[in-house]
């Protein structure tokens, strides 16, 4: 009897142990995410070489991020950090510059080009472990489109004055409806972080969304779909991110990314400080440096265990343009008198031909830049018109052009207009950008060979912008535009005459036949879905710009980056974020 | 007490004046915080204008100043347009870091300045005294900017000191002592630089005050009575020479603060300096005004402290 009871006790005991073990295993799998994909999870698989799990990397930021609220961030440092904390529906692959699936595993476009149906990956979770579905997508776009929020991303989602409509089809399908076909519709999703509805909906309903996710909020209040999640923010010093254990990408061997356990952003005050910290070994990655620092780093790279790379021209283009605004109501007779020169295309062509772009490349960028004759840089391989002529610097031809426009030269070589007035004007530049001031100085020197008397006026950046956009109190400007995307639609505002950054003439309507033609071409390319047809249209825009020179394109600085040799899968790109676009794939060797 | 009350009222009026003028100057400067957004081809002018209205940049100067005064009363010190949050918490941590740096530098400067000043006053015209005189004169002529750049070069070329910041990235998880050691290593160079900036003036003031006092009959009598030299210098001479030095202490706070802004930017110390420069360039008005106001508070209270110390140590001033 006693032996039977013992046996029974032993059987109960074994059973309890087995049940406990099973419960423990179930508990572990339910609470803690495994490295491998869970049943029902539709993870993306990357094609890069398999890396090593663990370790941490440090990168410098040239100023502190200002907010961690993706709907409100406008500054580069915030966007760089947010890029590691969040994910978008469709991504622009930084190496091909084409769109690629992200949180949306696929998408379809309706025949009329007005509806985009996105199919979301199933089984994904935010960094706090809560599930992701179509409700989060609908909530995100509701917030971004809300006029009271004043999200800077709202303008991307308003096409022909009508906001994109978002509709949930089922838990994993979302439909976006546009007022008219929009060629780059799939690209606008890049960089739009999907917000966790479960964390932010109440805040949004209470009207407190603009205050949410400021830097002072505790890390537990944040969640995203990016490879990392917030661990710590130390004001004035650093932001520390830790691995998101629920991230939705894995490598070819089935390891859930990211490889790194931790990523630190160290705040420094300027580029030189960034380079010094990199050299001193405090940081592992160098996001973008100037040519002088690059040359210095290049000399020491073999000895110091890092390597630097010149990726060629980025998307930034620097240019010179003249004030072609209507100044009749602005009371600036002196500038208005000079506009007779500026409006003559032969004058602008002569200026363009007198500028030695090779000198700018050599003297300003130590050879680390690319000369430009159009607004599209060689880095933008999808859209550059390679048939565009590259007229060489020719003083003789420039003088011929000026002579044909009625200009002549006095005995001392001074250029005078048909009324005998000496050609003299000033060029504004931003005093905080040393390269542009140097560039303006070279332009000044080149134009002096034509007998033009040019003055350089370096101004504090905001003071320059105020003159440019409000008072029109300038004659010429040297500045640059760094486009956020390779697609021409991102520059609609620059090239159509009612655009708010149609810098040379903010009249809001075309002043010349070629501007009217540019408007038409830009509007056509915006609604043309076929790439080849769009390319033809945009090639024509580039030709018009190079012939009529509303802006005289000068150079595009190369993208110069660096990394310690211990950083694996380092594949920098010419589109921002240059070195962190594949942060989930980076690893420590 | 009456004296203290009068000084506090003066200080409050001064601070109101400083804040209003910095507010007005920033308002009159061309451009505003949102101008940079206007050049972004992907953001419309309508959105930029809506942001201006939302943050009250379209309101008149007196209205904005009144709003700011109210927020000061609440302890917020205004609203940062860049950080989208109250200014108070943003500058609090940085102000602490600036105080750590200037405190350490002041301590270092006075610990070096007083003995060196006394030594130059008592050591006659020897070669060592001459070398020190040349060194302090040279230091006086070197611009602060150049000095800090040299220190940065020293750190980078030798590797003896960290090249910037307040912590090493690896020190975050360290225990208290290794972490304190790490902070000290980062603090040494900027604090030393700041101390060197104020040292020449300090040494000369101590010297001149001591030379005057050392000629006094009571000190000759003390020496005649056989009191040891060090006791005469530190126990009897220094307290008598203290008055001008205490006044100098108040001024040195101002010197230290302005020099610390440069040191912080060059040596990446996370204090008020980098924040102020960034906010000024970005026209983040309330951050600039609050930072300037805080610097003025440090300065005013540095001087007030010096005056109170004078009252405490000198019975003649107490009587007046």
Short mmCIF file of C-alpha atoms in Angstrom, two decimals, chain A residues 150-565:
data_model
loop_
_atom_site.label_atom_id
_atom_site.label_comp_id
_atom_site.label_asym_id
_atom_site.label_seq_id
_atom_site.Cartn_x
_atom_site.Cartn_y
_atom_site.Cartn_z
CA UNK A 150 1.69 71.26 -37.96
CA UNK A 151 3.78 68.28 -38.95
CA UNK A 152 6.40 69.26 -41.53
CA UNK A 153 5.68 65.95 -43.26
CA UNK A 154 2.08 66.96 -43.94
CA UNK A 155 3.01 68.83 -47.10
CA UNK A 156 4.40 65.63 -48.62
CA UNK A 157 1.01 64.02 -48.14
CA UNK A 158 -0.99 66.81 -49.75
CA UNK A 159 -1.19 66.34 -53.50
CA UNK A 160 -2.83 69.08 -55.59
CA UNK A 161 -4.13 70.70 -52.40
CA UNK A 162 -5.89 67.50 -51.34
CA UNK A 163 -4.59 65.31 -48.52
CA UNK A 164 -4.06 61.62 -49.19
CA UNK A 165 -6.99 59.54 -47.88
CA UNK A 166 -6.09 56.48 -45.80
CA UNK A 167 -8.41 53.54 -45.39
CA UNK A 168 -8.03 50.31 -43.47
CA UNK A 169 -9.12 47.34 -45.61
CA UNK A 170 -8.29 44.70 -43.01
CA UNK A 171 -5.79 44.30 -40.17
CA UNK A 172 -2.90 43.98 -42.61
CA UNK A 173 -4.05 45.91 -45.67
CA UNK A 174 -4.21 49.69 -46.07
CA UNK A 175 -5.35 51.73 -49.06
CA UNK A 176 -4.12 55.22 -49.88
CA UNK A 177 -6.23 57.29 -52.30
CA UNK A 178 -4.76 60.27 -54.16
CA UNK A 179 -6.59 63.13 -55.85
CA UNK A 180 -4.59 62.55 -59.03
CA UNK A 181 -1.94 60.11 -60.18
CA UNK A 182 1.36 60.95 -58.52
CA UNK A 183 4.52 59.49 -60.00
CA UNK A 184 6.49 59.40 -56.77
CA UNK A 185 3.66 58.26 -54.51
CA UNK A 186 5.52 55.19 -53.28
CA UNK A 187 8.57 57.33 -52.37
CA UNK A 188 6.68 59.61 -50.00
CA UNK A 189 6.39 56.74 -47.51
CA UNK A 190 10.17 56.74 -47.03
CA UNK A 191 11.02 58.39 -43.74
CA UNK A 192 7.42 58.44 -42.45
CA UNK A 193 7.73 56.66 -39.13
CA UNK A 194 4.79 54.49 -38.14
CA UNK A 195 3.64 55.51 -34.67
CA UNK A 196 2.35 53.15 -31.96
CA UNK A 197 -1.37 53.88 -31.60
CA UNK A 198 -1.50 52.11 -28.22
CA UNK A 199 0.97 54.65 -26.75
CA UNK A 200 0.04 57.91 -28.46
CA UNK A 201 -3.68 57.82 -29.20
CA UNK A 202 -4.77 59.09 -25.76
CA UNK A 203 -2.19 61.90 -25.90
CA UNK A 204 -3.38 62.83 -29.36
CA UNK A 205 -7.05 62.86 -28.32
CA UNK A 206 -6.15 65.10 -25.35
CA UNK A 207 -4.53 67.58 -27.72
CA UNK A 208 -1.10 67.01 -26.17
CA UNK A 209 0.59 65.28 -29.10
CA UNK A 210 3.05 68.13 -29.84
CA UNK A 211 4.43 67.76 -26.30
CA UNK A 212 4.72 63.95 -26.56
CA UNK A 213 8.07 62.23 -26.93
CA UNK A 214 10.17 65.23 -26.12
CA UNK A 215 13.74 64.51 -25.02
CA UNK A 216 12.76 64.72 -21.37
CA UNK A 217 10.26 61.83 -21.65
CA UNK A 218 11.40 58.58 -19.99
CA UNK A 219 12.48 55.75 -22.34
CA UNK A 220 9.56 53.59 -21.19
CA UNK A 221 7.18 55.99 -22.96
CA UNK A 222 8.73 55.33 -26.36
CA UNK A 223 8.18 52.48 -28.79
CA UNK A 224 8.96 52.13 -32.44
CA UNK A 225 9.49 49.62 -35.23
CA UNK A 226 13.13 50.51 -35.84
CA UNK A 227 16.17 48.34 -35.09
CA UNK A 228 16.86 50.12 -31.80
CA UNK A 229 14.94 51.55 -28.88
CA UNK A 230 15.76 54.41 -26.55
CA UNK A 231 17.87 53.52 -23.53
CA UNK A 232 19.12 56.85 -22.22
CA UNK A 233 19.39 60.53 -23.11
CA UNK A 234 22.01 62.61 -21.29
CA UNK A 235 21.47 66.32 -22.06
CA UNK A 236 24.41 67.91 -23.82
CA UNK A 237 26.27 64.61 -24.06
CA UNK A 238 24.70 61.59 -25.73
CA UNK A 239 21.74 59.45 -26.70
CA UNK A 240 22.13 55.73 -26.08
CA UNK A 241 20.00 53.24 -28.01
CA UNK A 242 19.69 49.53 -27.28
CA UNK A 243 18.79 46.62 -29.52
CA UNK A 244 15.09 46.21 -30.30
CA UNK A 245 14.52 42.50 -29.63
CA UNK A 246 11.36 42.52 -31.78
CA UNK A 247 12.89 43.98 -34.94
CA UNK A 248 11.41 42.66 -38.17
CA UNK A 249 14.48 41.83 -40.24
CA UNK A 250 16.74 38.79 -40.18
CA UNK A 251 19.89 37.78 -42.00
CA UNK A 252 20.39 34.85 -44.36
CA UNK A 253 21.28 32.58 -41.44
CA UNK A 254 18.05 33.39 -39.63
CA UNK A 255 19.58 35.72 -37.01
CA UNK A 256 17.22 38.47 -36.00
CA UNK A 257 18.77 41.87 -36.64
CA UNK A 258 20.22 44.24 -35.53
CA UNK A 259 23.57 42.71 -34.73
CA UNK A 260 24.61 45.47 -32.34
CA UNK A 261 23.52 45.52 -28.72
CA UNK A 262 23.95 49.24 -28.42
CA UNK A 263 24.38 52.38 -30.51
CA UNK A 264 25.56 55.64 -28.97
CA UNK A 265 25.22 59.10 -30.46
CA UNK A 266 27.79 61.47 -28.99
CA UNK A 267 27.09 65.20 -29.28
CA UNK A 268 29.93 67.35 -30.57
CA UNK A 269 29.91 71.01 -31.53
CA UNK A 270 31.22 70.93 -35.10
CA UNK A 271 32.88 68.90 -37.82
CA UNK A 272 36.40 69.40 -36.47
CA UNK A 273 35.36 68.11 -33.05
CA UNK A 274 33.74 65.13 -34.76
CA UNK A 275 36.96 64.33 -36.60
CA UNK A 276 39.05 64.75 -33.44
CA UNK A 277 36.82 62.35 -31.49
CA UNK A 278 37.03 59.84 -34.38
CA UNK A 279 40.81 60.11 -34.47
CA UNK A 280 41.00 59.80 -30.69
CA UNK A 281 39.07 56.55 -30.93
CA UNK A 282 35.95 57.82 -29.14
CA UNK A 283 33.71 57.18 -32.15
CA UNK A 284 33.53 54.40 -34.73
CA UNK A 285 31.75 56.03 -37.66
CA UNK A 286 32.19 59.33 -39.44
CA UNK A 287 29.04 60.48 -41.14
CA UNK A 288 30.17 63.25 -43.48
CA UNK A 289 33.33 65.31 -43.44
CA UNK A 290 34.83 68.12 -45.49
CA UNK A 291 37.64 67.67 -47.97
CA UNK A 292 40.39 69.09 -45.71
CA UNK A 293 39.61 66.73 -42.85
CA UNK A 294 39.20 63.86 -45.31
CA UNK A 295 42.69 64.44 -46.76
CA UNK A 296 44.20 64.54 -43.27
CA UNK A 297 42.40 61.36 -42.20
CA UNK A 298 43.31 59.59 -45.41
CA UNK A 299 47.03 60.02 -44.73
CA UNK A 300 46.76 58.32 -41.36
CA UNK A 301 44.17 55.66 -42.07
CA UNK A 302 46.51 52.69 -42.45
CA UNK A 303 48.28 53.38 -39.16
CA UNK A 304 45.22 54.18 -37.08
CA UNK A 305 42.89 51.29 -37.89
CA UNK A 306 40.20 53.10 -39.80
CA UNK A 307 39.33 53.75 -43.42
CA UNK A 308 37.74 56.68 -45.20
CA UNK A 309 35.78 56.57 -48.43
CA UNK A 310 34.95 59.08 -51.17
CA UNK A 311 31.52 58.08 -52.50
CA UNK A 312 31.52 60.67 -55.27
CA UNK A 313 28.95 63.39 -55.83
CA UNK A 314 25.99 63.45 -53.49
CA UNK A 315 22.66 65.09 -54.28
CA UNK A 316 23.67 68.59 -53.13
CA UNK A 317 24.19 71.19 -55.83
CA UNK A 318 25.73 74.61 -55.30
CA UNK A 319 24.81 77.42 -57.60
CA UNK A 320 24.93 81.13 -58.33
CA UNK A 321 21.76 82.98 -59.22
CA UNK A 322 20.70 86.56 -59.87
CA UNK A 323 17.75 88.47 -58.48
CA UNK A 324 15.10 88.29 -61.22
CA UNK A 325 12.18 89.25 -58.94
CA UNK A 326 9.83 92.07 -59.83
CA UNK A 327 11.12 94.88 -57.60
CA UNK A 328 8.65 97.59 -58.65
CA UNK A 329 6.89 97.47 -55.28
CA UNK A 330 10.05 96.96 -53.24
CA UNK A 331 11.63 100.38 -53.78
CA UNK A 332 15.07 99.16 -54.74
CA UNK A 333 15.93 101.22 -57.84
CA UNK A 334 19.66 100.37 -57.76
CA UNK A 335 19.07 96.64 -57.89
CA UNK A 336 16.22 97.07 -60.39
CA UNK A 337 18.57 98.96 -62.72
CA UNK A 338 21.04 96.07 -62.68
CA UNK A 339 18.27 93.57 -63.44
CA UNK A 340 18.47 94.61 -67.10
CA UNK A 341 21.83 92.77 -67.17
CA UNK A 342 20.67 89.85 -65.04
CA UNK A 343 17.58 89.26 -67.21
CA UNK A 344 19.65 88.97 -70.40
CA UNK A 345 20.37 85.29 -70.91
CA UNK A 346 23.63 86.18 -72.72
CA UNK A 347 24.88 87.92 -69.58
CA UNK A 348 24.12 84.82 -67.48
CA UNK A 349 25.70 82.55 -70.10
CA UNK A 350 28.82 84.74 -70.13
CA UNK A 351 29.04 84.54 -66.34
CA UNK A 352 28.65 80.76 -66.49
CA UNK A 353 31.34 80.39 -69.13
CA UNK A 354 33.77 82.60 -67.25
CA UNK A 355 33.57 80.50 -64.08
CA UNK A 356 36.22 77.81 -63.88
CA UNK A 357 34.42 75.00 -62.06
CA UNK A 358 37.58 72.92 -62.03
CA UNK A 359 39.22 75.65 -59.92
CA UNK A 360 36.36 75.48 -57.42
CA UNK A 361 36.72 71.71 -57.23
CA UNK A 362 40.48 71.98 -56.74
CA UNK A 363 40.72 74.98 -54.43
CA UNK A 364 37.56 74.70 -52.34
CA UNK A 365 37.16 70.94 -52.12
CA UNK A 366 40.73 69.71 -52.67
CA UNK A 367 39.48 67.74 -55.64
CA UNK A 368 36.66 66.09 -53.65
CA UNK A 369 33.76 67.56 -55.61
CA UNK A 370 32.23 67.25 -59.05
CA UNK A 371 31.68 70.15 -61.48
CA UNK A 372 28.07 70.71 -62.52
CA UNK A 373 26.35 72.14 -65.59
CA UNK A 374 22.82 71.18 -64.51
CA UNK A 375 20.86 70.77 -61.30
CA UNK A 376 21.06 66.96 -61.25
CA UNK A 377 24.34 65.64 -59.90
CA UNK A 378 26.21 62.61 -61.29
CA UNK A 379 25.34 60.88 -58.00
CA UNK A 380 21.71 60.78 -59.09
CA UNK A 381 22.15 58.14 -61.76
CA UNK A 382 18.40 57.64 -62.18
CA UNK A 383 17.68 61.19 -63.32
CA UNK A 384 20.81 62.85 -64.68
CA UNK A 385 20.67 63.88 -68.32
CA UNK A 386 24.06 62.64 -69.47
CA UNK A 387 23.58 64.30 -72.89
CA UNK A 388 23.68 67.76 -71.29
CA UNK A 389 26.53 69.86 -72.79
CA UNK A 390 29.49 70.70 -70.54
CA UNK A 391 30.83 73.94 -72.02
CA UNK A 392 34.41 74.52 -70.98
CA UNK A 393 35.47 77.71 -69.25
CA UNK A 394 36.10 80.17 -72.09
CA UNK A 395 36.75 83.84 -71.51
CA UNK A 396 36.79 84.54 -75.25
CA UNK A 397 33.34 83.07 -75.77
CA UNK A 398 32.06 84.82 -72.65
CA UNK A 399 33.32 88.15 -74.03
CA UNK A 400 31.67 87.41 -77.36
CA UNK A 401 28.37 86.80 -75.62
CA UNK A 402 28.68 90.06 -73.68
CA UNK A 403 29.59 91.98 -76.81
CA UNK A 404 26.54 90.58 -78.60
CA UNK A 405 24.43 91.82 -75.67
CA UNK A 406 25.73 95.37 -76.14
CA UNK A 407 28.37 95.37 -73.40
CA UNK A 408 31.79 96.87 -74.04
CA UNK A 409 35.07 97.51 -72.22
CA UNK A 410 36.69 100.74 -71.11
CA UNK A 411 40.40 101.35 -71.55
CA UNK A 412 41.17 100.01 -68.05
CA UNK A 413 39.31 96.76 -68.83
CA UNK A 414 36.12 97.61 -66.90
CA UNK A 415 33.01 96.10 -68.41
CA UNK A 416 30.28 98.66 -69.16
CA UNK A 417 26.68 98.14 -70.23
CA UNK A 418 25.12 99.75 -73.36
CA UNK A 419 24.41 102.91 -71.28
CA UNK A 420 28.04 103.18 -70.24
CA UNK A 421 27.44 102.04 -66.69
CA UNK A 422 30.18 99.91 -65.15
CA UNK A 423 29.10 96.34 -64.36
CA UNK A 424 29.33 95.98 -60.61
CA UNK A 425 27.26 93.77 -58.31
CA UNK A 426 27.43 91.90 -55.02
CA UNK A 427 27.11 88.21 -54.21
CA UNK A 428 25.58 87.14 -50.89
CA UNK A 429 26.79 83.97 -49.18
CA UNK A 430 26.16 82.36 -45.84
CA UNK A 431 28.98 83.32 -43.47
CA UNK A 432 28.61 80.03 -41.62
CA UNK A 433 29.53 78.06 -44.73
CA UNK A 434 33.24 78.53 -45.41
CA UNK A 435 33.14 76.55 -48.66
CA UNK A 436 30.47 78.77 -50.21
CA UNK A 437 32.37 81.91 -49.25
CA UNK A 438 35.50 80.49 -50.91
CA UNK A 439 33.40 79.53 -53.92
CA UNK A 440 32.07 83.09 -54.19
CA UNK A 441 35.64 84.41 -53.99
CA UNK A 442 36.69 82.24 -56.94
CA UNK A 443 33.63 83.41 -58.89
CA UNK A 444 34.62 87.01 -58.03
CA UNK A 445 38.11 86.42 -59.36
CA UNK A 446 36.89 84.69 -62.53
CA UNK A 447 34.42 87.47 -63.29
CA UNK A 448 37.08 90.11 -62.77
CA UNK A 449 38.70 88.72 -65.95
CA UNK A 450 35.56 89.84 -67.78
CA UNK A 451 35.92 93.31 -66.26
CA UNK A 452 33.08 92.82 -63.75
CA UNK A 453 33.51 94.33 -60.31
CA UNK A 454 32.01 91.81 -57.88
CA UNK A 455 31.75 92.21 -54.09
CA UNK A 456 31.31 89.31 -51.70
CA UNK A 457 28.88 89.85 -48.82
CA UNK A 458 28.96 87.00 -46.29
CA UNK A 459 25.80 87.22 -44.17
CA UNK A 460 24.52 85.24 -41.23
CA UNK A 461 22.35 82.49 -42.72
CA UNK A 462 18.96 83.67 -41.44
CA UNK A 463 19.69 87.25 -42.38
CA UNK A 464 20.49 86.00 -45.89
CA UNK A 465 17.26 83.99 -46.06
CA UNK A 466 15.27 87.05 -44.95
CA UNK A 467 16.73 89.06 -47.85
CA UNK A 468 16.20 86.20 -50.28
CA UNK A 469 12.59 85.43 -49.51
CA UNK A 470 11.14 88.57 -47.98
CA UNK A 471 12.87 91.84 -48.83
CA UNK A 472 14.54 90.75 -52.13
CA UNK A 473 17.41 93.01 -51.09
CA UNK A 474 20.18 91.24 -53.00
CA UNK A 475 21.78 91.13 -56.43
CA UNK A 476 23.21 87.63 -56.62
CA UNK A 477 23.59 84.70 -54.24
CA UNK A 478 25.79 81.62 -53.99
CA UNK A 479 24.02 78.87 -52.13
CA UNK A 480 23.20 75.17 -52.27
CA UNK A 481 20.25 72.82 -52.11
CA UNK A 482 20.62 69.31 -50.74
CA UNK A 483 17.65 67.40 -51.99
CA UNK A 484 16.14 64.88 -49.60
CA UNK A 485 15.37 62.47 -52.42
CA UNK A 486 16.67 61.61 -55.85
CA UNK A 487 13.23 61.98 -57.43
CA UNK A 488 12.45 65.25 -59.23
CA UNK A 489 9.10 65.64 -57.45
CA UNK A 490 11.02 66.51 -54.27
CA UNK A 491 12.11 69.70 -56.08
CA UNK A 492 8.80 70.78 -57.55
CA UNK A 493 8.85 73.90 -55.40
CA UNK A 494 12.21 74.94 -56.88
CA UNK A 495 11.39 74.54 -60.56
CA UNK A 496 7.71 75.48 -60.97
CA UNK A 497 7.14 79.22 -61.03
CA UNK A 498 4.52 79.20 -58.25
CA UNK A 499 6.87 77.18 -56.01
CA UNK A 500 7.84 78.75 -52.70
CA UNK A 501 11.54 78.05 -53.30
CA UNK A 502 11.56 79.24 -56.93
CA UNK A 503 14.37 81.39 -55.61
CA UNK A 504 15.33 83.61 -58.52
CA UNK A 505 11.78 84.87 -59.05
CA UNK A 506 9.06 84.48 -56.44
CA UNK A 507 6.36 86.15 -58.54
CA UNK A 508 4.20 83.01 -58.43
CA UNK A 509 3.73 82.93 -62.21
CA UNK A 510 6.03 82.35 -65.19
CA UNK A 511 7.80 85.49 -66.41
CA UNK A 512 9.26 83.99 -69.58
CA UNK A 513 8.12 81.40 -72.15
CA UNK A 514 10.81 78.96 -71.04
CA UNK A 515 9.58 79.19 -67.41
CA UNK A 516 6.04 78.45 -68.61
CA UNK A 517 7.41 75.46 -70.50
CA UNK A 518 9.28 74.27 -67.40
CA UNK A 519 6.07 74.53 -65.36
CA UNK A 520 4.26 72.37 -67.88
CA UNK A 521 7.02 69.77 -68.05
CA UNK A 522 7.36 69.54 -64.25
CA UNK A 523 3.61 69.16 -63.83
CA UNK A 524 3.53 66.48 -66.54
CA UNK A 525 6.36 64.47 -65.03
CA UNK A 526 4.64 64.62 -61.65
CA UNK A 527 1.64 62.66 -62.95
CA UNK A 528 3.41 60.40 -65.45
CA UNK A 529 3.86 56.95 -63.96
CA UNK A 530 6.12 55.50 -66.68
CA UNK A 531 9.77 56.09 -65.73
CA UNK A 532 11.11 56.37 -69.30
CA UNK A 533 8.51 59.02 -70.20
CA UNK A 534 9.18 60.92 -66.99
CA UNK A 535 12.89 60.80 -67.67
CA UNK A 536 12.34 62.38 -71.11
CA UNK A 537 10.27 65.15 -69.53
CA UNK A 538 12.81 65.85 -66.78
CA UNK A 539 15.71 65.71 -69.26
CA UNK A 540 13.99 68.54 -71.11
CA UNK A 541 13.74 70.51 -67.83
CA UNK A 542 17.47 70.03 -67.31
CA UNK A 543 18.15 71.26 -70.86
CA UNK A 544 16.04 74.38 -70.28
CA UNK A 545 17.91 75.10 -67.05
CA UNK A 546 21.31 74.65 -68.68
CA UNK A 547 20.35 76.85 -71.65
CA UNK A 548 18.60 79.67 -69.78
CA UNK A 549 20.58 79.50 -66.56
CA UNK A 550 18.06 80.77 -64.00
CA UNK A 551 20.62 79.21 -61.66
CA UNK A 552 24.24 78.69 -62.69
CA UNK A 553 25.14 75.32 -61.26
CA UNK A 554 28.73 75.11 -60.02
CA UNK A 555 29.74 71.98 -58.13
CA UNK A 556 28.45 69.10 -56.05
CA UNK A 557 30.62 68.17 -53.05
CA UNK A 558 31.48 64.50 -52.79
CA UNK A 559 30.17 62.46 -49.88
CA UNK A 560 33.16 61.67 -47.66
CA UNK A 561 32.72 59.18 -44.85
CA UNK A 562 34.78 56.92 -42.62
CA UNK A 563 34.62 53.96 -40.27
CA UNK A 564 36.89 51.96 -38.00
CA UNK A 565 38.15 48.77 -39.56
#
